[in-house]
GROMACS .gro file of C-alpha atoms in nm:
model
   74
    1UNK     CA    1  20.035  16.810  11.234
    2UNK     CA    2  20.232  16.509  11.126
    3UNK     CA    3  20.416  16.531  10.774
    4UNK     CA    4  20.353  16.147  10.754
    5UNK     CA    5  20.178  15.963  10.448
    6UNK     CA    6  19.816  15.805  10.476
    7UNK     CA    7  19.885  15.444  10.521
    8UNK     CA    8  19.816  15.264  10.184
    9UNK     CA    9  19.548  15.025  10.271
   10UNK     CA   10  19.724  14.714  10.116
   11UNK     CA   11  20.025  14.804  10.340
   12UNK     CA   12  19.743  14.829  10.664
   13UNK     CA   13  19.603  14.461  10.538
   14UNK     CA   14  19.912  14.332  10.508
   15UNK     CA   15  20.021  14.434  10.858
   16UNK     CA   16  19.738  14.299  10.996
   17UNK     CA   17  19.757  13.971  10.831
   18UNK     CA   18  20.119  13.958  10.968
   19UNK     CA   19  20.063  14.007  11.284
   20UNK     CA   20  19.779  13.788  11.347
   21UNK     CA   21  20.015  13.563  11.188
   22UNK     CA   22  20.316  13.695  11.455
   23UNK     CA   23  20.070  13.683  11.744
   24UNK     CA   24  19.954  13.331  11.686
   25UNK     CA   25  20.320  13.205  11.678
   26UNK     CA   26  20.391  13.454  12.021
   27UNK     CA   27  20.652  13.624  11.840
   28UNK     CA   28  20.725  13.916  11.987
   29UNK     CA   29  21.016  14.072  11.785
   30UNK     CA   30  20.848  14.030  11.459
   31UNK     CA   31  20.508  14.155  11.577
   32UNK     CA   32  20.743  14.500  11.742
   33UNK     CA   33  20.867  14.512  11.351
   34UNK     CA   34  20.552  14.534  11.225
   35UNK     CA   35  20.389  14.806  11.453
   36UNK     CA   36  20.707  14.992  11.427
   37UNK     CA   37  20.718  14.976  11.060
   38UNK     CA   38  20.348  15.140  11.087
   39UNK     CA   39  20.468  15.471  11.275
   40UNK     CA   40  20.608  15.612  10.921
   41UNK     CA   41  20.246  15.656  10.888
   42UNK     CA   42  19.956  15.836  10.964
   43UNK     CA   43  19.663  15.635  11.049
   44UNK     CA   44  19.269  15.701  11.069
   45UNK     CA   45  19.146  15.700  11.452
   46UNK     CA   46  19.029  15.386  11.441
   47UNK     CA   47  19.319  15.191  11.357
   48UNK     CA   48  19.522  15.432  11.571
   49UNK     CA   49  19.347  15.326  11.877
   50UNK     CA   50  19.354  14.925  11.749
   51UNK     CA   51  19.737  14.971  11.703
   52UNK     CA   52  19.792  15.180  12.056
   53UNK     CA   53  19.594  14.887  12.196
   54UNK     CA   54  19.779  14.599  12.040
   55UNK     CA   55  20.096  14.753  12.179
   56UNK     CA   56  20.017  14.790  12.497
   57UNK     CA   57  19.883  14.448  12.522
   58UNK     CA   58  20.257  14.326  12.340
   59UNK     CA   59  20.431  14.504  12.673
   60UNK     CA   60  20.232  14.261  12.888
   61UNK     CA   61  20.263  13.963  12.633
   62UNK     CA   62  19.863  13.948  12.671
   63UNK     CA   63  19.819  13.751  12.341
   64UNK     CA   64  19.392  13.698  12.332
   65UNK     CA   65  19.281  14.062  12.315
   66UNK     CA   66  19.637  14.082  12.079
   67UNK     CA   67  19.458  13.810  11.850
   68UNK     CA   68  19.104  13.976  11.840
   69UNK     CA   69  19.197  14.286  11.770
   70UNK     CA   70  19.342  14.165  11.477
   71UNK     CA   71  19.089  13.927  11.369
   72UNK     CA   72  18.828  14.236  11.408
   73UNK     CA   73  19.052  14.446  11.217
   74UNK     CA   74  19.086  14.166  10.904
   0.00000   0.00000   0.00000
């Protein structure tokens, strides 16, 4: 079990926002900010699996699926 919080979901929004934000300027070290500031929480399955996906796409720099992840997600 993981003794972490539910993610507030103004905090998820506002992650989102800044990352699509992040991924439209390529910015790479403010986009790993962001996804690491999320691990401090626990997250439903969904975004779990959106958030696994964007960072696997940030290891490649693969910026498209990045983008529409996060415009699905908003």
């Amino acid at each position: 079990k993981e003794d972490k919080p539910d993610v507030p979901a103004d905090v998820l929004a506002d992650a989102y926002a800044s990352m699509l934000e992040f991924a439209e300027q390529m910015d790479v070290d403010l986009m790993e900010m962001v996804l690491d500031s999320l691990d401090g929480y626990r997250l439903s399955k969904e975004d779990a699996g959106r958030i696994e996906e964007i960072r696997a796409c940030l290891m490649r720099l693969d910026w498209d699926p990045i983008t529409k992840q996060l415009k699905e997600a908003i």
